Amino acid sequence: MRKKITVAICGFGNRGAEAYGSYQMLHPDEMEIVAVADPRPARRALAVKEYGVPEDRCFTSGEAMLAQEKLADVMFITTQDSDHIRFAIPALEKGYHLLLEKPISPSLDECVALREKAHETGRIVVVCHVLRYTQFYQKLKELLVCGAIGKLESVVATENVAYWHFAHSYVRGNWRRADESSPVILAKSCHDMDILRYLVGKPCLRVSSFGDLDWFRAINAPLGSAARCLDCQVKADCPYDAEKIYLTNPASGYFGGHRQWPLTVLTNDVTEEGIRKALQVGPYGRCVYRCDNDVADHQTVNLEFEGGVTAVFNLSAFTEGCYRTIRLMGSLGELEGNLDEQKVTLRPFGGPEKVFTLDPVEGEYAGHGGGDARMMEQLCLLISEGGRDALTSIDVSVESHLMAMAAEESRLHGGKPIDLAEFGKARK
Ligand SMILES: NC(=O)c1ccc[n+]([C@@H]2O[C@H](COP(=O)([O-])OP(=O)(O)OC[C@H]3O[C@@H](n4cnc5c(N)ncnc54)[C@H](O)[C@@H]3O)[C@@H](O)[C@H]2O)c1
C-alpha cells in the first residue's frame, strides 16, 4: 500500500483549507494534515474541529510553526502573494518538500532564489499551476504532441474573469493593489502564461503588452452613488452592487444558492445577517468606483516563442461568465476549446471535425476545471513514491513568472517589446 503523506499548512485560508486541505476528507488514506499555522483564531478552530488537527499543532504564525522540528513530509505555503518566500526558504532548509501557491513571489529575484534553494536542498517544489493538471489542457497537449494539427503556428487565448469575480478579487479584495500583492497579469494570469509555455512546448523569447485600469475609478462613479453599496441611491442599475453580488445573484456569491467562496472571504458568519454586517463595515461592501485599487482591468499580451510560434492572450474584467477559451492553429488543422464547457474541437483541414467531450467537473473536481483535485492526487503520488519530476516544478514555474513580469514591464512602458533573456538577466 502507498504511504500516506503528512502535511503542515502555512496559511489556513481559502486555498490552504478549502481548496487543498479538504483533499484529506475525501482521501484520508492518501494525506493527513498534522499541523497548521494561521494568525486567525477562527481558522485554527476550523483546523481542530473539521480537519482533526491536534490543538497543540495549531500555530499562530508560519514563523512559530517553522521554529519547531520538521513536523511533516510537505509544507503547503498558502499565505498571501508577498508572504510565500519568507516561509518557503526556511521550510526547504528544514527539509520539507513544498506545495507552493502561485505566484511564487512578485519579485523575480525571489523566484530565482527559491529555485536555487530547491536545487541546493534537493527538495521537491510543486507550484500550484492547477490548470496544467486539468483533463482539458492535457487533452490539448496530447493532440498537439501527436501532431493532430501539424506544426503549431499561432495561439489565441482568453481569460474571461467575469465582472463580479473581478470586482470581488481585483477591485475590492486582496489582489486590488500591485504593491500589496502583484499586478493582475502575474496574480491571475501566471496560470495562462504557464499554459501557453506548456502547450507551445518551447521557451518564450519576447513579449509586448497593452492595457490599463480604466473602468473602476472614481471618475466613473454614477451620480447618486455612495461610498458603500448599502447606502447607494442608484444600486438598482449597478451590476457591481455588492448586495446583488453576494446576496441575490445566482451567478456569484448568492447567499440563497451556496455558502462557499467567495462568501467565506467576507466573514466566518456565513448567514444573511453575517454577510450584511460584512457589507456594512468590511472592504467588500465598498462602491467599486471608490476603492483604492490600481491593477489593470483589461490587458492584452503578445508573445513570440522559440521556433516562431506566436500567441495573443487577452484578460478582461468585462465578461458575464468566468471561463477560459483557447484556439491553437497549426499547419494541418486547428483546435478550439472552452474550459468551462469541458469541450475540445479538432478541425483537421479538409477532414471531418471531431469533438472531444471531457468528464464533467463536479463535486471534488469542481475547483479550476478539476485541476485542484488532480494536482493533489499527483502531489500525494509524487511524495509517497519518492519521485522528482513534478508537472509544475519550480523550474517551469519561474519561466511563466518571467513572462508575466516582462508583460507588466512592457505595459508600463507603452507596449515596448521586452526580450526575456535580457529582462531575466536584469532581474527585479
Ligand atoms: N492556484 C490558484 O489558482 C489560486 C487561486 C486563488 C488564490 N491563489 C493564491 O493562493 C494564496 C492564498 O490565497 P487565499 O485566497 O487562500 O488567501 P486567504 O487570505 O484566504 O489565505 C491566506 C491565509 O494566510 C494567513 N496568514 C497571514 N499571515 C500568516 C502568517 N504569518 N503565518 C501563517 N498564516 C498567515 C491568513 O490569516 C489567511 O488565512 C495567494 O498567494 C493567492 O494568490 C491561487
Short mmCIF file of C-alpha atoms and ligand atoms in Angstrom, two decimals:
data_model
loop_
_atom_site.label_atom_id
_atom_site.label_comp_id
_atom_site.label_asym_id
_atom_site.label_seq_id
_atom_site.Cartn_x
_atom_site.Cartn_y
_atom_site.Cartn_z
CA MET A 1 0.00 0.00 0.00
CA ARG A 2 1.12 3.55 -0.74
CA LYS A 3 2.46 5.61 2.15
CA LYS A 4 0.11 8.34 3.39
CA ILE A 5 1.81 11.74 3.17
CA THR A 6 1.86 14.10 6.15
CA VAL A 7 1.22 17.79 5.63
CA ALA A 8 1.80 21.05 7.54
CA ILE A 9 -0.20 24.01 6.18
CA CYS A 10 1.15 27.54 6.47
CA GLY A 11 -1.84 29.87 5.87
CA PHE A 12 -5.12 28.05 6.54
CA GLY A 13 -7.27 30.38 4.41
CA ASN A 14 -9.34 29.66 1.33
CA ARG A 15 -6.66 27.79 -0.64
CA GLY A 16 -4.92 26.14 2.32
CA ALA A 17 -8.11 24.77 3.88
CA GLU A 18 -10.91 24.65 1.34
CA ALA A 19 -9.02 24.03 -1.94
CA TYR A 20 -6.23 21.68 -0.78
CA GLY A 21 -6.76 20.74 2.88
CA SER A 22 -10.19 19.36 2.03
CA TYR A 23 -8.49 16.63 -0.06
CA GLN A 24 -7.86 14.89 3.28
CA MET A 25 -11.62 14.48 3.88
CA LEU A 26 -12.05 12.74 0.52
CA HIS A 27 -8.84 10.71 0.58
CA PRO A 28 -7.87 10.07 4.22
CA ASP A 29 -5.69 7.18 3.07
CA GLU A 30 -3.50 9.49 0.95
CA MET A 31 -2.92 12.57 3.08
CA GLU A 32 -3.05 13.68 6.72
CA ILE A 33 -2.81 17.27 7.93
CA VAL A 34 -0.67 17.13 11.06
CA ALA A 35 -0.09 20.86 11.69
CA VAL A 36 -1.41 24.25 10.60
CA ALA A 37 -0.37 27.87 11.11
CA ASP A 38 -2.69 30.84 10.85
CA PRO A 39 -2.98 34.03 12.95
CA ARG A 40 -6.80 33.95 12.74
CA PRO A 41 -8.24 32.04 15.73
CA ALA A 42 -11.33 31.03 13.70
CA ARG A 43 -9.17 29.30 11.10
CA ARG A 44 -7.21 27.40 13.77
CA ALA A 45 -10.51 26.39 15.38
CA LEU A 46 -11.68 25.13 11.99
CA ALA A 47 -8.48 23.07 11.66
CA VAL A 48 -9.16 21.36 15.00
CA LYS A 49 -12.89 20.87 14.55
CA GLU A 50 -13.24 19.95 10.90
CA TYR A 51 -9.80 18.64 9.94
CA GLY A 52 -8.84 16.87 13.18
CA VAL A 53 -5.54 18.71 13.65
CA PRO A 54 -4.30 18.41 17.28
CA GLU A 55 -4.68 21.71 19.16
CA ASP A 56 -1.01 21.76 20.15
CA ARG A 57 -0.10 21.53 16.45
CA CYS A 58 -2.04 24.70 15.53
CA PHE A 59 0.35 27.64 15.49
CA THR A 60 -0.36 31.36 15.41
CA SER A 61 2.09 32.01 12.57
CA GLY A 62 4.23 30.30 9.98
CA GLU A 63 7.24 31.59 11.91
CA ALA A 64 6.09 29.73 15.05
CA MET A 65 5.49 26.53 13.08
CA LEU A 66 8.90 26.76 11.44
CA ALA A 67 10.55 27.22 14.84
CA GLN A 68 9.59 23.56 15.57
CA GLU A 69 11.41 20.47 14.39
CA LYS A 70 10.24 19.26 10.97
CA LEU A 71 6.63 18.17 11.51
CA ALA A 72 5.59 16.66 8.16
CA ASP A 73 6.74 15.48 4.73
CA VAL A 74 5.35 18.51 2.90
CA MET A 75 4.57 22.09 3.82
CA PHE A 76 1.79 23.85 1.93
CA ILE A 77 2.63 27.55 1.60
CA THR A 78 -0.78 29.15 1.09
CA THR A 79 -0.31 32.60 2.57
CA GLN A 80 -0.76 35.78 0.52
CA ASP A 81 1.44 36.53 -2.52
CA SER A 82 4.18 38.54 -0.79
CA ASP A 83 4.33 36.09 2.12
CA HIS A 84 5.43 32.95 0.29
CA ILE A 85 9.20 33.26 0.16
CA ARG A 86 9.83 34.09 3.81
CA PHE A 87 8.24 30.74 4.72
CA ALA A 88 9.32 28.73 1.67
CA ILE A 89 13.09 29.21 2.06
CA PRO A 90 13.31 28.19 5.75
CA ALA A 91 10.89 25.31 5.09
CA LEU A 92 13.21 23.93 2.38
CA GLU A 93 16.16 24.37 4.75
CA LYS A 94 14.26 22.34 7.38
CA GLY A 95 13.83 19.51 4.86
CA TYR A 96 10.19 19.96 3.82
CA HIS A 97 9.01 19.37 0.28
CA LEU A 98 6.71 22.21 -0.76
CA LEU A 99 3.33 22.75 -2.31
CA LEU A 100 3.62 26.45 -3.08
CA GLU A 101 0.82 28.75 -4.13
CA LYS A 102 1.33 30.93 -7.15
CA PRO A 103 2.68 33.50 -7.68
CA ILE A 104 5.95 32.25 -6.20
CA SER A 105 6.73 35.89 -5.41
CA PRO A 106 6.11 39.29 -7.03
CA SER A 107 9.91 39.66 -7.21
CA LEU A 108 11.88 37.83 -9.88
CA ASP A 109 14.96 37.82 -7.65
CA GLU A 110 13.00 35.95 -5.00
CA CYS A 111 11.62 33.46 -7.55
CA VAL A 112 15.15 32.68 -8.70
CA ALA A 113 16.45 32.48 -5.11
CA LEU A 114 13.78 29.88 -4.30
CA ARG A 115 14.61 27.86 -7.39
CA GLU A 116 18.27 27.85 -6.35
CA LYS A 117 17.38 26.83 -2.79
CA ALA A 118 15.24 23.95 -4.10
CA HIS A 119 18.16 22.70 -6.19
CA GLU A 120 20.61 23.09 -3.29
CA THR A 121 18.41 21.19 -0.81
CA GLY A 122 17.20 18.60 -3.33
CA ARG A 123 13.58 19.07 -2.22
CA ILE A 124 10.52 18.96 -4.48
CA VAL A 125 8.65 22.23 -5.02
CA VAL A 126 5.27 21.87 -6.72
CA VAL A 127 3.87 25.26 -7.73
CA CYS A 128 0.06 25.39 -7.87
CA HIS A 129 -0.40 25.92 -11.61
CA VAL A 130 -3.53 23.84 -11.26
CA LEU A 131 -4.67 24.27 -14.88
CA ARG A 132 -1.89 22.03 -16.20
CA TYR A 133 -3.47 19.11 -14.36
CA THR A 134 -6.92 19.51 -15.94
CA GLN A 135 -8.20 16.97 -18.44
CA PHE A 136 -8.91 19.91 -20.75
CA TYR A 137 -5.34 21.20 -21.14
CA GLN A 138 -3.92 17.67 -21.00
CA LYS A 139 -6.15 16.71 -23.94
CA LEU A 140 -4.95 19.74 -25.93
CA LYS A 141 -1.34 18.85 -25.15
CA GLU A 142 -1.88 15.22 -26.16
CA LEU A 143 -3.41 16.28 -29.50
CA LEU A 144 -0.57 18.72 -30.18
CA VAL A 145 2.10 16.14 -29.34
CA CYS A 146 0.56 13.51 -31.62
CA GLY A 147 0.57 16.00 -34.50
CA ALA A 148 -3.21 16.38 -34.84
CA ILE A 149 -2.84 19.91 -36.26
CA GLY A 150 0.63 19.58 -37.79
CA LYS A 151 3.12 22.26 -36.79
CA LEU A 152 1.68 24.72 -34.27
CA GLU A 153 1.95 28.27 -35.61
CA SER A 154 -0.26 30.54 -33.50
CA VAL A 155 -2.44 30.64 -30.40
CA VAL A 156 -5.25 32.90 -29.18
CA ALA A 157 -6.18 32.51 -25.51
CA THR A 158 -8.66 34.49 -23.45
CA GLU A 159 -9.31 34.75 -19.78
CA ASN A 160 -12.84 35.94 -19.10
CA VAL A 161 -12.64 36.91 -15.44
CA ALA A 162 -16.37 37.78 -15.01
CA TYR A 163 -17.46 41.22 -13.85
CA TRP A 164 -18.43 40.06 -10.33
CA HIS A 165 -15.25 37.99 -9.80
CA PHE A 166 -13.09 40.91 -10.92
CA ALA A 167 -14.97 43.28 -8.58
CA HIS A 168 -14.55 40.80 -5.71
CA SER A 169 -10.84 39.99 -6.05
CA TYR A 170 -9.27 42.83 -8.04
CA VAL A 171 -11.29 45.93 -7.08
CA ARG A 172 -12.46 45.35 -3.51
CA GLY A 173 -10.34 42.37 -2.49
CA ASN A 174 -6.89 41.00 -1.81
CA TRP A 175 -5.43 41.46 -5.30
CA ARG A 176 -6.59 45.03 -5.95
CA ARG A 177 -3.19 46.69 -5.47
CA ALA A 178 0.04 45.67 -7.18
CA ASP A 179 2.17 46.91 -4.28
CA GLU A 180 0.30 44.76 -1.72
CA SER A 181 0.01 41.63 -3.88
CA SER A 182 1.10 41.64 -7.54
CA PRO A 183 -0.05 43.00 -10.93
CA VAL A 184 -3.10 41.17 -12.29
CA ILE A 185 -1.09 39.64 -15.14
CA LEU A 186 1.04 37.87 -12.53
CA ALA A 187 -1.58 37.24 -9.83
CA LYS A 188 -4.23 35.87 -12.17
CA SER A 189 -2.53 35.09 -15.44
CA CYS A 190 0.76 33.44 -14.50
CA HIS A 191 -1.51 30.38 -14.95
CA ASP A 192 -2.18 31.40 -18.56
CA MET A 193 1.48 32.19 -19.24
CA ASP A 194 2.30 28.74 -17.84
CA ILE A 195 -0.33 27.06 -20.04
CA LEU A 196 0.96 28.83 -23.16
CA ARG A 197 4.52 27.73 -22.35
CA TYR A 198 3.26 24.17 -21.71
CA LEU A 199 1.24 23.86 -24.91
CA VAL A 200 3.78 25.54 -27.19
CA GLY A 201 6.50 23.38 -25.63
CA LYS A 202 9.24 25.94 -26.28
CA PRO A 203 10.59 28.92 -24.34
CA CYS A 204 9.06 32.36 -24.82
CA LEU A 205 11.52 34.85 -26.33
CA ARG A 206 9.73 38.23 -26.43
CA VAL A 207 6.54 39.87 -25.19
CA SER A 208 4.72 43.16 -25.53
CA SER A 209 1.61 44.21 -23.69
CA PHE A 210 -1.09 46.90 -23.55
CA GLY A 211 -3.84 47.52 -21.02
CA ASP A 212 -4.98 49.73 -18.23
CA LEU A 213 -7.20 50.31 -15.24
CA ASP A 214 -9.99 52.16 -16.99
CA TRP A 215 -13.43 51.50 -15.54
CA PHE A 216 -13.09 51.00 -11.78
CA ARG A 217 -12.13 54.60 -11.00
CA ALA A 218 -13.83 57.48 -9.18
CA ILE A 219 -14.39 59.33 -12.45
CA ASN A 220 -16.91 56.65 -13.48
CA ALA A 221 -18.95 56.72 -10.24
CA PRO A 222 -22.60 57.37 -11.18
CA LEU A 223 -24.43 60.40 -9.78
CA GLY A 224 -26.26 59.36 -6.58
CA SER A 225 -23.80 56.57 -5.74
CA ALA A 226 -22.31 56.32 -2.25
CA ALA A 227 -19.14 55.03 -0.61
CA ARG A 228 -20.97 51.80 0.32
CA CYS A 229 -23.44 49.84 -1.78
CA LEU A 230 -25.93 49.52 1.09
CA ASP A 231 -26.30 53.36 1.11
CA CYS A 232 -26.39 53.77 -2.69
CA GLN A 233 -29.36 55.51 -4.35
CA VAL A 234 -28.66 54.06 -7.79
CA LYS A 235 -27.76 50.49 -6.98
CA ALA A 236 -30.74 49.06 -8.86
CA ASP A 237 -28.92 49.85 -12.11
CA CYS A 238 -25.45 48.73 -10.99
CA PRO A 239 -24.31 45.14 -11.69
CA TYR A 240 -21.39 45.63 -9.31
CA ASP A 241 -23.73 46.33 -6.35
CA ALA A 242 -22.36 44.18 -3.50
CA GLU A 243 -25.83 43.24 -2.32
CA LYS A 244 -26.53 41.67 -5.71
CA ILE A 245 -23.13 40.01 -5.98
CA TYR A 246 -23.11 38.42 -2.53
CA LEU A 247 -26.78 38.01 -1.65
CA THR A 248 -29.05 37.72 -4.64
CA ASN A 249 -27.22 37.00 -7.91
CA PRO A 250 -27.21 33.24 -8.67
CA ALA A 251 -24.09 33.70 -10.83
CA SER A 252 -21.87 34.88 -7.97
CA GLY A 253 -21.76 34.68 -4.15
CA TYR A 254 -25.51 34.14 -3.89
CA PHE A 255 -26.36 33.56 -0.29
CA GLY A 256 -29.54 31.71 -1.22
CA GLY A 257 -27.70 29.30 -3.53
CA HIS A 258 -24.35 28.42 -2.00
CA ARG A 259 -22.33 29.43 1.00
CA GLN A 260 -18.75 28.85 -0.01
CA TRP A 261 -16.16 31.02 -1.78
CA PRO A 262 -16.41 33.98 -2.21
CA LEU A 263 -18.81 34.41 0.73
CA THR A 264 -16.33 32.78 3.14
CA VAL A 265 -13.84 35.51 2.23
CA LEU A 266 -16.22 38.17 3.62
CA THR A 267 -16.94 36.62 7.00
CA ASN A 268 -16.83 33.49 9.12
CA ASP A 269 -20.52 34.04 9.84
CA VAL A 270 -21.99 32.95 6.51
CA THR A 271 -25.59 33.81 7.38
CA GLU A 272 -27.58 36.56 5.68
CA GLU A 273 -27.09 38.70 8.79
CA GLY A 274 -23.35 37.99 8.85
CA ILE A 275 -22.95 38.93 5.20
CA ARG A 276 -24.99 42.14 5.60
CA LYS A 277 -22.77 43.13 8.51
CA ALA A 278 -19.64 42.47 6.42
CA LEU A 279 -21.08 44.66 3.65
CA GLN A 280 -21.77 47.46 6.16
CA VAL A 281 -18.27 47.59 7.60
CA GLY A 282 -15.87 45.47 5.54
CA PRO A 283 -14.00 46.06 2.27
CA TYR A 284 -16.43 44.00 0.16
CA GLY A 285 -19.30 46.47 0.72
CA ARG A 286 -17.40 49.35 -0.91
CA CYS A 287 -18.50 51.05 -4.11
CA VAL A 288 -16.34 49.69 -6.94
CA TYR A 289 -15.68 53.25 -8.10
CA ARG A 290 -14.34 54.33 -4.72
CA CYS A 291 -11.78 51.69 -3.77
CA ASP A 292 -8.00 52.01 -3.54
CA ASN A 293 -7.41 49.57 -6.42
CA ASP A 294 -4.74 50.08 -9.08
CA VAL A 295 -4.42 46.83 -11.08
CA ALA A 296 -5.39 46.79 -14.79
CA ASP A 297 -8.96 45.76 -15.59
CA HIS A 298 -8.11 44.66 -19.15
CA GLN A 299 -4.80 43.63 -20.64
CA THR A 300 -3.52 42.06 -23.84
CA VAL A 301 -0.16 40.29 -24.23
CA ASN A 302 1.61 39.36 -27.49
CA LEU A 303 4.14 36.58 -27.20
CA GLU A 304 6.80 35.17 -29.51
CA PHE A 305 8.20 31.70 -28.82
CA GLU A 306 11.29 29.90 -30.00
CA GLY A 307 10.63 28.42 -33.45
CA GLY A 308 8.39 31.34 -34.45
CA VAL A 309 5.12 30.37 -32.73
CA THR A 310 3.14 33.50 -31.82
CA ALA A 311 0.39 33.89 -29.22
CA VAL A 312 -2.10 36.53 -28.16
CA PHE A 313 -3.52 36.47 -24.67
CA ASN A 314 -6.38 38.68 -23.52
CA LEU A 315 -7.62 39.18 -19.96
CA SER A 316 -10.78 41.13 -19.29
CA ALA A 317 -12.88 42.01 -16.25
CA PHE A 318 -15.80 42.77 -18.54
CA THR A 319 -17.34 39.40 -19.20
CA GLU A 320 -20.56 37.88 -17.97
CA GLY A 321 -19.11 34.45 -17.33
CA CYS A 322 -15.90 33.25 -15.70
CA TYR A 323 -14.08 30.91 -18.11
CA ARG A 324 -11.11 30.42 -20.41
CA THR A 325 -11.09 29.75 -24.13
CA ILE A 326 -8.26 28.85 -26.48
CA ARG A 327 -7.61 28.37 -30.22
CA LEU A 328 -4.49 26.65 -31.47
CA MET A 329 -3.75 26.98 -35.16
CA GLY A 330 -1.38 24.62 -36.94
CA SER A 331 -0.17 23.80 -40.45
CA LEU A 332 -2.69 20.94 -40.85
CA GLY A 333 -5.64 21.98 -38.70
CA GLU A 334 -6.98 23.85 -35.71
CA LEU A 335 -8.02 23.09 -32.16
CA GLU A 336 -10.59 25.06 -30.24
CA GLY A 337 -11.65 24.68 -26.62
CA ASN A 338 -13.65 26.10 -23.75
CA LEU A 339 -12.50 25.04 -20.29
CA ASP A 340 -15.89 25.73 -18.75
CA GLU A 341 -17.72 23.57 -21.26
CA GLN A 342 -15.07 20.82 -21.00
CA LYS A 343 -15.08 20.60 -24.77
CA VAL A 344 -12.25 20.39 -27.31
CA THR A 345 -12.91 20.56 -31.05
CA LEU A 346 -10.38 19.33 -33.59
CA ARG A 347 -10.76 20.56 -37.17
CA PRO A 348 -8.22 18.89 -39.46
CA PHE A 349 -8.04 20.82 -42.75
CA GLY A 350 -10.12 19.03 -45.37
CA GLY A 351 -11.25 16.36 -42.88
CA PRO A 352 -14.23 15.83 -40.60
CA GLU A 353 -14.48 17.78 -37.33
CA LYS A 354 -14.04 15.78 -34.14
CA VAL A 355 -15.44 16.91 -30.79
CA PHE A 356 -13.97 15.59 -27.51
CA THR A 357 -16.33 15.98 -24.57
CA LEU A 358 -14.44 15.53 -21.33
CA ASP A 359 -15.70 14.33 -17.93
CA PRO A 360 -17.95 16.85 -16.19
CA VAL A 361 -16.14 18.80 -13.47
CA GLU A 362 -18.33 18.39 -10.41
CA GLY A 363 -18.04 17.72 -6.71
CA GLU A 364 -14.45 17.14 -5.71
CA TYR A 365 -13.35 18.08 -9.25
CA ALA A 366 -15.14 21.43 -9.34
CA GLY A 367 -12.12 23.65 -8.50
CA HIS A 368 -10.32 25.10 -11.55
CA GLY A 369 -11.76 22.67 -14.09
CA GLY A 370 -10.74 19.72 -11.93
CA GLY A 371 -7.15 20.99 -11.63
CA ASP A 372 -7.15 21.44 -7.83
CA ALA A 373 -8.04 17.81 -7.10
CA ARG A 374 -5.91 16.33 -9.90
CA MET A 375 -2.88 18.28 -8.67
CA MET A 376 -3.43 16.93 -5.14
CA GLU A 377 -3.62 13.36 -6.49
CA GLN A 378 -0.32 13.89 -8.29
CA LEU A 379 1.30 15.51 -5.27
CA CYS A 380 0.40 12.60 -2.98
CA LEU A 381 1.73 10.13 -5.55
CA LEU A 382 4.93 12.09 -6.13
CA ILE A 383 5.82 12.47 -2.46
CA SER A 384 4.82 8.98 -1.35
CA GLU A 385 6.70 7.30 -4.18
CA GLY A 386 9.79 9.50 -3.87
CA GLY A 387 9.52 10.85 -7.44
CA ARG A 388 11.24 14.03 -8.62
CA ASP A 389 9.52 15.29 -11.75
CA ALA A 390 6.57 17.49 -10.88
CA LEU A 391 4.48 18.66 -13.82
CA THR A 392 4.57 22.15 -12.33
CA SER A 393 8.05 22.24 -10.83
CA ILE A 394 9.70 25.42 -9.62
CA ASP A 395 11.89 25.40 -12.76
CA VAL A 396 8.97 25.56 -15.21
CA SER A 397 7.06 27.95 -12.98
CA VAL A 398 9.82 30.55 -12.91
CA GLU A 399 9.51 30.77 -16.71
CA SER A 400 5.83 31.73 -16.53
CA HIS A 401 6.60 34.33 -13.87
CA LEU A 402 9.28 35.84 -16.08
CA MET A 403 6.78 36.05 -18.96
CA ALA A 404 4.15 37.74 -16.77
CA MET A 405 6.62 40.19 -15.21
CA ALA A 406 8.02 41.10 -18.63
CA ALA A 407 4.46 41.70 -19.88
CA GLU A 408 3.84 44.08 -16.99
CA GLU A 409 7.11 45.86 -17.69
CA SER A 410 6.00 46.30 -21.31
CA ARG A 411 2.52 47.52 -20.33
CA LEU A 412 4.05 50.12 -18.02
CA HIS A 413 6.31 51.30 -20.85
CA GLY A 414 3.74 51.87 -23.59
CA GLY A 415 3.86 48.35 -25.02
CA LYS A 416 7.63 48.28 -25.60
CA PRO A 417 8.79 44.77 -26.72
CA ILE A 418 10.72 43.03 -23.95
CA ASP A 419 13.40 40.43 -24.64
CA LEU A 420 13.01 37.81 -21.93
CA ALA A 421 16.66 36.77 -21.79
CA GLU A 422 17.77 40.36 -21.18
CA PHE A 423 14.91 41.05 -18.77
CA GLY A 424 15.78 37.90 -16.80
CA LYS A 425 19.41 38.97 -16.52
CA ALA A 426 18.46 42.44 -15.29
CA ARG A 427 16.08 40.86 -12.67
CA LYS A 428 13.78 42.87 -10.41
N1 LIG B 1 -3.68 28.36 -7.64
C1 LIG B 1 -4.72 29.14 -7.80
O1 LIG B 1 -5.44 29.02 -8.77
C2 LIG B 1 -5.04 30.20 -6.79
C3 LIG B 1 -6.33 30.69 -6.65
C4 LIG B 1 -6.58 31.67 -5.69
C5 LIG B 1 -5.53 32.14 -4.90
N2 LIG B 1 -4.27 31.68 -5.09
C6 LIG B 1 -3.13 32.14 -4.27
O2 LIG B 1 -3.19 31.45 -3.02
C7 LIG B 1 -2.65 32.26 -1.97
C8 LIG B 1 -3.64 32.30 -0.81
O3 LIG B 1 -4.87 32.86 -1.27
P1 LIG B 1 -6.21 32.68 -0.41
O4 LIG B 1 -7.33 33.10 -1.27
O5 LIG B 1 -6.23 31.34 0.22
O6 LIG B 1 -5.97 33.79 0.71
P2 LIG B 1 -6.52 33.81 2.21
O7 LIG B 1 -6.35 35.21 2.66
O8 LIG B 1 -7.86 33.16 2.26
O9 LIG B 1 -5.48 32.86 2.99
C9 LIG B 1 -4.23 33.27 3.45
C10 LIG B 1 -4.15 32.85 4.91
O10 LIG B 1 -2.84 33.14 5.40
C11 LIG B 1 -2.98 33.51 6.76
N3 LIG B 1 -1.77 34.18 7.24
C12 LIG B 1 -1.48 35.51 7.25
N4 LIG B 1 -0.28 35.71 7.84
C13 LIG B 1 0.19 34.49 8.19
C14 LIG B 1 1.38 34.06 8.87
N5 LIG B 1 2.33 34.91 9.29
N6 LIG B 1 1.53 32.72 9.08
C15 LIG B 1 0.60 31.83 8.68
N7 LIG B 1 -0.55 32.21 8.06
C16 LIG B 1 -0.74 33.51 7.82
C17 LIG B 1 -4.21 34.38 6.76
O11 LIG B 1 -4.78 34.55 8.04
C18 LIG B 1 -5.13 33.60 5.81
O12 LIG B 1 -5.97 32.70 6.49
C19 LIG B 1 -2.36 33.62 -2.61
O13 LIG B 1 -0.99 33.71 -2.91
C20 LIG B 1 -3.18 33.60 -3.89
O14 LIG B 1 -2.67 34.41 -4.92
C21 LIG B 1 -4.02 30.71 -6.00
#
